[in-house]
GROMACS .gro file of C-alpha atoms in nm:
model
  421
    1ASN     CA    1   0.000   0.000   0.000
    2ASP     CA    2   0.309   0.229  -0.041
    3ALA     CA    3   0.294   0.500  -0.310
    4GLY     CA    4   0.573   0.481  -0.564
    5GLY     CA    5   0.836   0.755  -0.577
    6VAL     CA    6   1.172   0.854  -0.729
    7ARG     CA    7   1.445   1.040  -0.546
    8ILE     CA    8   1.744   1.218  -0.706
    9ALA     CA    9   2.043   1.356  -0.524
   10PRO     CA   10   2.162   1.616  -0.548
   11THR     CA   11   1.887   1.822  -0.710
   12ALA     CA   12   2.126   2.087  -0.847
   13LEU     CA   13   2.466   2.065  -1.016
   14ALA     CA   14   2.722   2.304  -1.158
   15LEU     CA   15   2.924   2.247  -1.476
   16ASP     CA   16   3.172   2.438  -1.688
   17GLU     CA   17   3.192   2.439  -2.066
   18GLU     CA   18   3.567   2.425  -2.028
   19GLY     CA   19   3.526   2.065  -1.911
   20GLY     CA   20   3.468   1.841  -1.609
   21ASP     CA   21   3.197   1.594  -1.511
   22ALA     CA   22   2.930   1.594  -1.247
   23THR     CA   23   2.703   1.314  -1.129
   24TYR     CA   24   2.375   1.260  -0.956
   25ASP     CA   25   2.206   0.945  -0.823
   26VAL     CA   26   1.859   0.810  -0.890
   27VAL     CA   27   1.681   0.569  -0.658
   28LEU     CA   28   1.327   0.459  -0.585
   29THR     CA   29   1.157   0.538  -0.258
   30GLY     CA   30   0.992   0.197  -0.224
   31ALA     CA   31   0.990  -0.155  -0.365
   32PRO     CA   32   0.801  -0.196  -0.695
   33GLN     CA   33   0.592  -0.495  -0.791
   34ASP     CA   34   0.744  -0.486  -1.138
   35ASP     CA   35   1.043  -0.330  -1.313
   36VAL     CA   36   1.050   0.052  -1.318
   37ARG     CA   37   1.230   0.252  -1.592
   38VAL     CA   38   1.343   0.610  -1.522
   39THR     CA   39   1.434   0.811  -1.833
   40PRO     CA   40   1.622   1.147  -1.812
   41HIS     CA   41   1.520   1.418  -2.063
   42TYR     CA   42   1.760   1.704  -2.142
   43ASP     CA   43   1.881   1.946  -2.410
   44ALA     CA   44   2.149   1.755  -2.594
   45ALA     CA   45   2.288   2.081  -2.731
   46GLN     CA   46   2.378   2.181  -2.378
   47LEU     CA   47   2.445   1.854  -2.198
   48ASP     CA   48   2.617   1.526  -2.269
   49VAL     CA   49   2.447   1.271  -2.038
   50THR     CA   50   2.590   0.923  -1.980
   51HIS     CA   51   2.417   0.647  -1.788
   52ALA     CA   52   2.325   0.283  -1.804
   53PRO     CA   53   1.954   0.211  -1.848
   54LEU     CA   54   1.796   0.325  -1.525
   55ILE     CA   55   1.591   0.011  -1.456
   56PHE     CA   56   1.490  -0.065  -1.102
   57THR     CA   57   1.364  -0.411  -1.005
   58PRO     CA   58   1.201  -0.547  -0.693
   59GLN     CA   59   1.553  -0.660  -0.600
   60ASN     CA   60   1.769  -0.345  -0.668
   61TRP     CA   61   1.517  -0.065  -0.614
   62SER     CA   62   1.705   0.073  -0.318
   63VAL     CA   63   2.045   0.078  -0.489
   64PRO     CA   64   2.123   0.428  -0.631
   65GLN     CA   65   2.211   0.440  -1.000
   66THR     CA   66   2.446   0.714  -1.123
   67VAL     CA   67   2.403   0.956  -1.412
   68THR     CA   68   2.712   1.142  -1.540
   69LEU     CA   69   2.686   1.489  -1.694
   70ARG     CA   70   2.923   1.702  -1.902
   71ALA     CA   71   2.850   2.046  -2.045
   72GLN     CA   72   2.858   2.077  -2.422
   73ASP     CA   73   3.109   2.333  -2.542
   74ASP     CA   74   2.855   2.464  -2.793
   75ARG     CA   75   3.025   2.795  -2.888
   76VAL     CA   76   2.699   2.978  -2.810
   77ASP     CA   77   2.684   3.268  -2.566
   78GLU     CA   78   2.388   3.173  -2.347
   79ARG     CA   79   2.477   3.359  -2.030
   80ALA     CA   80   2.182   3.503  -1.847
   81ASP     CA   81   2.382   3.677  -1.577
   82GLY     CA   82   2.693   3.745  -1.777
   83VAL     CA   83   2.862   3.430  -1.644
   84THR     CA   84   2.630   3.128  -1.637
   85TYR     CA   85   2.312   2.989  -1.782
   86THR     CA   86   2.071   2.724  -1.650
   87THR     CA   87   1.928   2.409  -1.801
   88HIS     CA   88   1.714   2.130  -1.657
   89ILE     CA   89   1.693   1.754  -1.664
   90SER     CA   90   1.346   1.610  -1.621
   91HIS     CA   91   1.258   1.247  -1.569
   92THR     CA   92   0.974   1.024  -1.681
   93VAL     CA   93   0.882   0.699  -1.509
   94SER     CA   94   0.724   0.394  -1.673
   95SER     CA   95   0.630   0.056  -1.521
   96ASP     CA   96   0.370  -0.217  -1.527
   97ASP     CA   97   0.337  -0.146  -1.158
   98GLY     CA   98   0.052   0.100  -1.138
   99ALA     CA   99   0.202   0.255  -0.826
  100PHE     CA  100   0.504   0.375  -1.028
  101ASP     CA  101   0.385   0.416  -1.385
  102ALA     CA  102   0.381   0.781  -1.499
  103ILE     CA  103   0.446   0.920  -1.155
  104LEU     CA  104   0.608   1.262  -1.121
  105ALA     CA  105   0.983   1.260  -1.067
  106PRO     CA  106   1.203   1.547  -0.951
  107ASN     CA  107   1.386   1.772  -1.196
  108LEU     CA  108   1.759   1.845  -1.179
  109VAL     CA  109   1.876   2.204  -1.216
  110VAL     CA  110   2.213   2.238  -1.392
  111THR     CA  111   2.400   2.568  -1.386
  112ILE     CA  112   2.667   2.593  -1.658
  113ALA     CA  113   2.954   2.839  -1.665
  114ASP     CA  114   2.968   2.964  -2.024
  115ASN     CA  115   3.304   3.006  -2.194
  116ASP     CA  116   3.159   3.184  -2.496
  117THR     CA  117   3.115   3.559  -2.537
  118ALA     CA  118   2.910   3.719  -2.810
  119GLY     CA  119   3.122   3.963  -3.004
  120VAL     CA  120   3.217   4.096  -3.345
  121ARG     CA  121   3.586   4.063  -3.421
  122LEU     CA  122   3.769   4.285  -3.669
  123SER     CA  123   4.092   4.164  -3.825
  124THR     CA  124   4.249   4.504  -3.763
  125SER     CA  125   4.169   4.819  -3.571
  126SER     CA  126   4.308   5.061  -3.829
  127LEU     CA  127   4.399   5.107  -4.194
  128ALA     CA  128   4.631   5.354  -4.366
  129LEU     CA  129   4.527   5.444  -4.719
  130ALA     CA  130   4.617   5.702  -4.981
  131GLU     CA  131   4.374   5.905  -5.186
  132GLY     CA  132   4.405   5.842  -5.558
  133PRO     CA  133   4.523   5.536  -5.751
  134GLY     CA  134   4.577   5.247  -5.513
  135GLY     CA  135   4.357   5.396  -5.244
  136TYR     CA  136   4.210   5.060  -5.148
  137GLY     CA  137   4.224   4.840  -4.840
  138SER     CA  138   4.024   4.571  -4.666
  139TYR     CA  139   3.962   4.403  -4.334
  140ALA     CA  140   3.773   4.095  -4.219
  141VAL     CA  141   3.478   4.058  -3.984
  142MET     CA  142   3.363   3.749  -3.795
  143LEU     CA  143   3.167   3.661  -3.482
  144THR     CA  144   3.322   3.527  -3.164
  145SER     CA  145   3.036   3.285  -3.084
  146ARG     CA  146   2.767   3.094  -3.268
  147PRO     CA  147   2.447   3.302  -3.282
  148ARG     CA  148   2.109   3.156  -3.206
  149GLU     CA  149   1.952   3.381  -3.471
  150PRO     CA  150   2.101   3.547  -3.783
  151VAL     CA  151   2.316   3.850  -3.706
  152SER     CA  152   2.328   4.152  -3.939
  153VAL     CA  153   2.630   4.383  -3.920
  154THR     CA  154   2.578   4.716  -4.096
  155VAL     CA  155   2.897   4.897  -4.197
  156THR     CA  156   2.876   5.278  -4.209
  157THR     CA  157   3.123   5.560  -4.264
  158ASP     CA  158   3.139   5.917  -4.395
  159ASP     CA  159   3.157   6.055  -4.749
  160VAL     CA  160   3.535   6.023  -4.770
  161LEU     CA  161   3.523   5.640  -4.771
  162VAL     CA  162   3.323   5.378  -4.958
  163VAL     CA  163   3.273   5.037  -4.793
  164THR     CA  164   3.165   4.724  -4.979
  165PRO     CA  165   2.947   4.543  -4.890
  166PRO     CA  166   2.755   4.779  -4.665
  167ALA     CA  167   2.607   4.491  -4.463
  168LEU     CA  168   2.715   4.142  -4.354
  169VAL     CA  169   2.495   3.854  -4.237
  170PHE     CA  170   2.622   3.581  -4.006
  171THR     CA  171   2.435   3.262  -3.920
  172ALA     CA  172   2.494   2.955  -3.706
  173ASP     CA  173   2.667   2.802  -4.009
  174ASN     CA  174   2.908   3.080  -4.113
  175TRP     CA  175   2.961   3.275  -3.792
  176ASP     CA  176   3.330   3.189  -3.767
  177THR     CA  177   3.405   3.238  -4.138
  178PRO     CA  178   3.569   3.581  -4.190
  179GLN     CA  179   3.382   3.809  -4.429
  180GLU     CA  180   3.584   4.076  -4.608
  181VAL     CA  181   3.494   4.444  -4.622
  182ALA     CA  182   3.663   4.645  -4.898
  183VAL     CA  183   3.744   5.009  -4.823
  184ARG     CA  184   3.807   5.269  -5.093
  185VAL     CA  185   3.906   5.633  -5.052
  186VAL     CA  186   3.697   5.872  -5.262
  187ASP     CA  187   3.932   6.070  -5.486
  188ASP     CA  188   3.767   6.406  -5.430
  189GLU     CA  189   3.902   6.758  -5.473
  190PHE     CA  190   3.891   6.860  -5.106
  191ASP     CA  191   4.192   6.895  -4.881
  192TRP     CA  192   4.082   6.719  -4.562
  193SER     CA  193   4.426   6.721  -4.403
  194ALA     CA  194   4.552   6.941  -4.125
  195GLY     CA  195   4.881   7.087  -4.237
  196GLY     CA  196   4.953   6.789  -4.461
  197ALA     CA  197   4.901   6.527  -4.190
  198PRO     CA  198   4.678   6.227  -4.270
  199HIS     CA  199   4.312   6.284  -4.191
  200VAL     CA  200   4.137   6.014  -3.989
  201HIS     CA  201   3.791   5.871  -4.052
  202ALA     CA  202   3.583   5.611  -3.868
  203ILE     CA  203   3.408   5.297  -3.987
  204VAL     CA  204   3.123   5.211  -3.751
  205HIS     CA  205   2.951   4.874  -3.717
  206LEU     CA  206   2.586   4.839  -3.607
  207VAL     CA  207   2.459   4.497  -3.499
  208HIS     CA  208   2.101   4.371  -3.514
  209SER     CA  209   1.978   4.020  -3.434
  210GLY     CA  210   1.697   3.820  -3.283
  211ASP     CA  211   1.966   3.673  -3.055
  212PRO     CA  212   1.962   3.900  -2.748
  213ALA     CA  213   2.330   3.834  -2.690
  214TYR     CA  214   2.405   4.004  -3.025
  215ASN     CA  215   2.130   4.259  -3.072
  216ASP     CA  216   2.267   4.615  -3.040
  217LEU     CA  217   2.605   4.475  -2.940
  218ALA     CA  218   2.880   4.737  -2.924
  219VAL     CA  219   3.160   4.687  -3.178
  220ASP     CA  220   3.498   4.856  -3.193
  221THR     CA  221   3.532   5.141  -3.442
  222LEU     CA  222   3.788   5.093  -3.716
  223THR     CA  223   3.992   5.404  -3.797
  224VAL     CA  224   4.126   5.487  -4.142
  225ALA     CA  225   4.413   5.733  -4.181
  226VAL     CA  226   4.403   5.885  -4.529
  227ARG     CA  227   4.695   6.055  -4.699
  228ASP     CA  228   4.533   6.326  -4.910
  229ASN     CA  229   4.641   6.406  -5.266
  230ASP     CA  230   4.489   6.754  -5.250
  231ALA     CA  231   4.647   7.053  -5.081
  232ALA     CA  232   4.474   7.380  -5.003
  233GLY     CA  233   4.667   7.660  -5.167
  234VAL     CA  234   4.636   7.982  -5.365
  235THR     CA  235   4.818   8.015  -5.697
  236VAL     CA  236   4.938   8.343  -5.845
  237THR     CA  237   5.045   8.343  -6.212
  238PRO     CA  238   5.268   8.511  -6.314
  239ARG     CA  239   5.448   8.638  -6.010
  240THR     CA  240   5.616   8.925  -6.193
  241THR     CA  241   5.459   9.177  -6.429
  242ARG     CA  242   5.528   9.516  -6.589
  243VAL     CA  243   5.317   9.832  -6.606
  244SER     CA  244   5.381  10.197  -6.686
  245GLU     CA  245   5.276  10.529  -6.540
  246ASP     CA  246   5.153  10.623  -6.888
  247GLY     CA  247   4.863  10.379  -6.851
  248GLN     CA  248   4.992  10.039  -6.961
  249SER     CA  249   4.831   9.781  -6.730
  250ALA     CA  250   4.899   9.412  -6.669
  251THR     CA  251   4.705   9.116  -6.532
  252TYR     CA  252   4.781   8.809  -6.328
  253GLN     CA  253   4.562   8.512  -6.238
  254VAL     CA  254   4.459   8.402  -5.888
  255GLY     CA  255   4.328   8.047  -5.839
  256LEU     CA  256   4.281   7.772  -5.581
  257THR     CA  257   4.449   7.430  -5.581
  258SER     CA  258   4.163   7.237  -5.415
  259MET     CA  259   3.790   7.266  -5.360
  260PRO     CA  260   3.719   7.470  -5.048
  261HIS     CA  261   3.482   7.350  -4.778
  262ALA     CA  262   3.347   7.704  -4.743
  263PRO     CA  263   3.384   8.033  -4.935
  264VAL     CA  264   3.742   8.161  -4.948
  265GLN     CA  265   3.824   8.531  -4.981
  266VAL     CA  266   4.153   8.640  -5.135
  267TRP     CA  267   4.240   9.006  -5.085
  268ALA     CA  268   4.486   9.185  -5.314
  269LEU     CA  269   4.689   9.434  -5.108
  270PRO     CA  270   4.885   9.667  -5.338
  271ASP     CA  271   5.152   9.901  -5.209
  272ALA     CA  272   5.146  10.277  -5.270
  273GLN     CA  273   5.284  10.241  -5.625
  274VAL     CA  274   5.002  10.041  -5.785
  275THR     CA  275   4.629   9.969  -5.775
  276THR     CA  276   4.444   9.641  -5.834
  277VAL     CA  277   4.100   9.554  -5.966
  278PRO     CA  278   3.933   9.363  -5.814
  279SER     CA  279   4.067   9.404  -5.465
  280ARG     CA  280   3.874   9.103  -5.331
  281ILE     CA  281   3.803   8.764  -5.490
  282VAL     CA  282   3.557   8.510  -5.348
  283PHE     CA  283   3.601   8.143  -5.439
  284THR     CA  284   3.327   7.890  -5.360
  285PRO     CA  285   3.292   7.513  -5.404
  286GLU     CA  286   3.110   7.595  -5.728
  287ASN     CA  287   3.357   7.837  -5.893
  288TRP     CA  288   3.692   7.741  -5.744
  289THR     CA  289   3.822   7.586  -6.069
  290GLN     CA  290   3.804   7.920  -6.253
  291PRO     CA  291   4.109   8.144  -6.198
  292VAL     CA  292   4.024   8.513  -6.163
  293PRO     CA  293   4.227   8.784  -6.341
  294VAL     CA  294   4.353   9.079  -6.140
  295THR     CA  295   4.441   9.398  -6.328
  296VAL     CA  296   4.738   9.600  -6.203
  297ARG     CA  297   4.786   9.969  -6.285
  298ALA     CA  298   5.061  10.209  -6.184
  299LEU     CA  299   4.982  10.527  -5.997
  300ASP     CA  300   5.077  10.818  -6.225
  301ASP     CA  301   5.244  11.042  -5.972
  302ALA     CA  302   5.479  11.330  -6.033
  303HIS     CA  303   5.783  11.169  -5.870
  304ASP     CA  304   6.086  11.028  -6.041
  305GLU     CA  305   6.121  10.704  -5.845
  306SER     CA  306   6.346  10.517  -6.084
  307THR     CA  307   6.599  10.285  -5.928
  308ALA     CA  308   6.698  10.162  -6.274
  309PRO     CA  309   6.675  10.375  -6.589
  310TYR     CA  310   6.312  10.493  -6.600
  311ARG     CA  311   6.192  10.204  -6.383
  312HIS     CA  312   6.096  10.142  -6.022
  313ALA     CA  313   5.926   9.861  -5.831
  314GLY     CA  314   5.581   9.799  -5.688
  315ARG     CA  315   5.436   9.499  -5.509
  316VAL     CA  316   5.098   9.334  -5.457
  317MET     CA  317   5.061   9.123  -5.144
  318HIS     CA  318   4.768   8.894  -5.062
  319ARG     CA  319   4.566   8.788  -4.762
  320VAL     CA  320   4.331   8.488  -4.733
  321ALA     CA  321   4.023   8.468  -4.511
  322GLY     CA  322   3.736   8.224  -4.470
  323ALA     CA  323   3.589   7.945  -4.260
  324ASP     CA  324   3.794   7.675  -4.435
  325ALA     CA  325   4.078   7.608  -4.191
  326GLY     CA  326   4.309   7.479  -4.462
  327TYR     CA  327   4.278   7.798  -4.662
  328ALA     CA  328   4.270   8.032  -4.364
  329ALA     CA  329   4.624   7.913  -4.286
  330ALA     CA  330   4.743   7.938  -4.648
  331THR     CA  331   5.017   8.178  -4.752
  332VAL     CA  332   5.006   8.345  -5.093
  333ALA     CA  333   5.297   8.465  -5.303
  334ASP     CA  334   5.343   8.835  -5.376
  335VAL     CA  335   5.339   8.977  -5.726
  336ALA     CA  336   5.643   9.189  -5.809
  337VAL     CA  337   5.555   9.481  -6.039
  338GLU     CA  338   5.810   9.660  -6.255
  339ILE     CA  339   5.688  10.015  -6.320
  340GLU     CA  340   5.804  10.223  -6.613
  341ASP     CA  341   5.828  10.578  -6.478
  342ASN     CA  342   5.717  10.874  -6.691
  343ASP     CA  343   5.888  11.126  -6.465
  344ASP     CA  344   6.253  11.229  -6.498
  345ALA     CA  345   6.425  11.437  -6.233
  346GLY     CA  346   6.565  11.756  -6.385
  347LEU     CA  347   6.556  12.135  -6.411
  348VAL     CA  348   6.328  12.303  -6.666
  349LEU     CA  349   6.428  12.653  -6.784
  350SER     CA  350   6.189  12.884  -6.964
  351SER     CA  351   6.469  12.997  -7.194
  352ARG     CA  352   6.811  12.869  -7.285
  353ARG     CA  353   6.932  13.197  -7.450
  354LEU     CA  354   6.909  13.560  -7.331
  355THR     CA  355   7.025  13.891  -7.488
  356LEU     CA  356   7.154  14.180  -7.274
  357ALA     CA  357   7.328  14.510  -7.357
  358GLU     CA  358   7.621  14.656  -7.161
  359ASN     CA  359   7.523  15.000  -7.040
  360GLY     CA  360   7.236  14.998  -7.287
  361ALA     CA  361   6.916  15.187  -7.283
  362ALA     CA  362   6.708  15.149  -6.974
  363GLY     CA  363   6.626  14.787  -6.914
  364THR     CA  364   6.827  14.647  -7.198
  365ASP     CA  365   7.101  14.544  -6.961
  366LEU     CA  366   6.856  14.313  -6.782
  367ALA     CA  367   6.706  13.979  -6.884
  368SER     CA  368   6.524  13.699  -6.698
  369PHE     CA  369   6.421  13.339  -6.720
  370SER     CA  370   6.214  13.112  -6.496
  371ALA     CA  371   6.299  12.769  -6.358
  372THR     CA  372   6.091  12.474  -6.238
  373LEU     CA  373   6.168  12.112  -6.156
  374ALA     CA  374   6.073  11.838  -6.403
  375ALA     CA  375   5.942  11.609  -6.128
  376ALA     CA  376   5.824  11.643  -5.771
  377PRO     CA  377   6.109  11.599  -5.525
  378ASP     CA  378   6.095  11.372  -5.223
  379ALA     CA  379   6.286  11.636  -5.025
  380PRO     CA  380   6.357  12.008  -5.071
  381VAL     CA  381   6.588  12.086  -5.365
  382THR     CA  382   6.804  12.398  -5.381
  383VAL     CA  383   6.918  12.527  -5.722
  384ARG     CA  384   7.201  12.779  -5.709
  385VAL     CA  385   7.244  13.013  -6.007
  386ILE     CA  386   7.614  13.060  -6.086
  387ALA     CA  387   7.696  13.336  -6.334
  388ASP     CA  388   8.029  13.398  -6.508
  389ALA     CA  389   8.205  13.737  -6.512
  390GLN     CA  390   7.983  13.877  -6.791
  391VAL     CA  391   7.663  13.885  -6.593
  392THR     CA  392   7.544  13.907  -6.237
  393VAL     CA  393   7.237  13.768  -6.066
  394VAL     CA  394   6.999  14.031  -5.945
  395GLY     CA  395   6.862  13.928  -5.607
  396ASP     CA  396   6.886  13.583  -5.447
  397ASP     CA  397   7.091  13.336  -5.648
  398ALA     CA  398   6.937  13.032  -5.469
  399LEU     CA  399   6.605  12.877  -5.572
  400THR     CA  400   6.437  12.633  -5.333
  401PHE     CA  401   6.179  12.379  -5.453
  402ASP     CA  402   5.979  12.125  -5.256
  403ALA     CA  403   5.679  11.896  -5.311
  404SER     CA  404   5.442  12.192  -5.290
  405ASN     CA  405   5.607  12.432  -5.536
  406TRP     CA  406   5.821  12.216  -5.761
  407ASN     CA  407   5.621  12.311  -6.071
  408VAL     CA  408   5.577  12.680  -5.982
  409PRO     CA  409   5.818  12.890  -6.194
  410GLN     CA  410   6.075  13.090  -5.998
  411LEU     CA  411   6.221  13.396  -6.172
  412VAL     CA  412   6.594  13.462  -6.218
  413VAL     CA  413   6.704  13.813  -6.329
  414LEU     CA  414   7.048  13.876  -6.484
  415ARG     CA  415   7.229  14.207  -6.551
  416ALA     CA  416   7.509  14.250  -6.800
  417VAL     CA  417   7.840  14.370  -6.649
  418ASP     CA  418   7.971  14.693  -6.805
  419ASP     CA  419   8.340  14.599  -6.805
  420ASP     CA  420   8.476  14.862  -7.045
  421VAL     CA  421   8.643  14.586  -7.242
   0.00000   0.00000   0.00000
């Protein structure tokens, strides 16, 4: 009149996927009238269970029978708490003894230390590429554990790089097979560098999966250092030119060497000898390929500034401004201007010949001429009138000219000397 029962001991075990066995015993709680079979049920993907047929007879019912367990190293990250996961072994009972047939038997709780970690592995953390021919590279991507659901890895980057393919799919069958991502540098016309140093860009990986261990998993960013084949600069052509104070002008061209990221202003800064039109040029990403002519004209002053015969020098400097850091730091060559001067330092006399009479009628012994300078002086100029023994200078024999009166005639009066000879 005893009710049938099954006892297991212990009721909980711990295993490690790295290896090692654990055991538990099964025994009946009372003598059966007929043979009793106890069958363990478990997830074979997680456990390897070894045991002889668990058959209890009226003779051996009280002798414990042992079941040996080993965790399957399944390469799947199943950790619920970041370290372990839990599985169960249930038991069914069958017998011709009605007291034992189909009775409930205890379950065994098995806690397994997982040695797998969900992750996305990159074959490298960085690439170094060059813009232009040969600007290609690649890296490989794989998973670190077998996923329970397909895993999609989306590869994204900025406009400087092109990645192919843009998405990878890993399954339980190909998770540990590396998949290649090709990286190409876009050969654009921008200078992305900072002072010629490589510019660095990021390739980001986004993970989506029905496997919670992989969904939204963080992945390392891959950096790509790019050596640019564009350099921000301002060209000036030619760097020397010739103009004249009589009106002959000249032109030179101003251009950019790369597409700017923002409008770039180039200011022409002439010295006091020349003028420029235009004085300001604005280059944009739309018009940067078109050089702009700058016209140079000499200032027609009244000074003789020649340092070589009839020529003197002028200069046009340049300044760059704008929000593009590469261009804001750019230096621009000067334009040297050779100026043909139309002024010649000299003394201009109103007459080169005078007639006087010795002791002549009133006034005939006097004559005069006026003098001016041919060009404005940079400092006061004194002209001294020196007469020979035949004439004398009436009044002051020194004429003083400066920048304010250089072209105002100054009178010189001469008197003939009555020498009785």
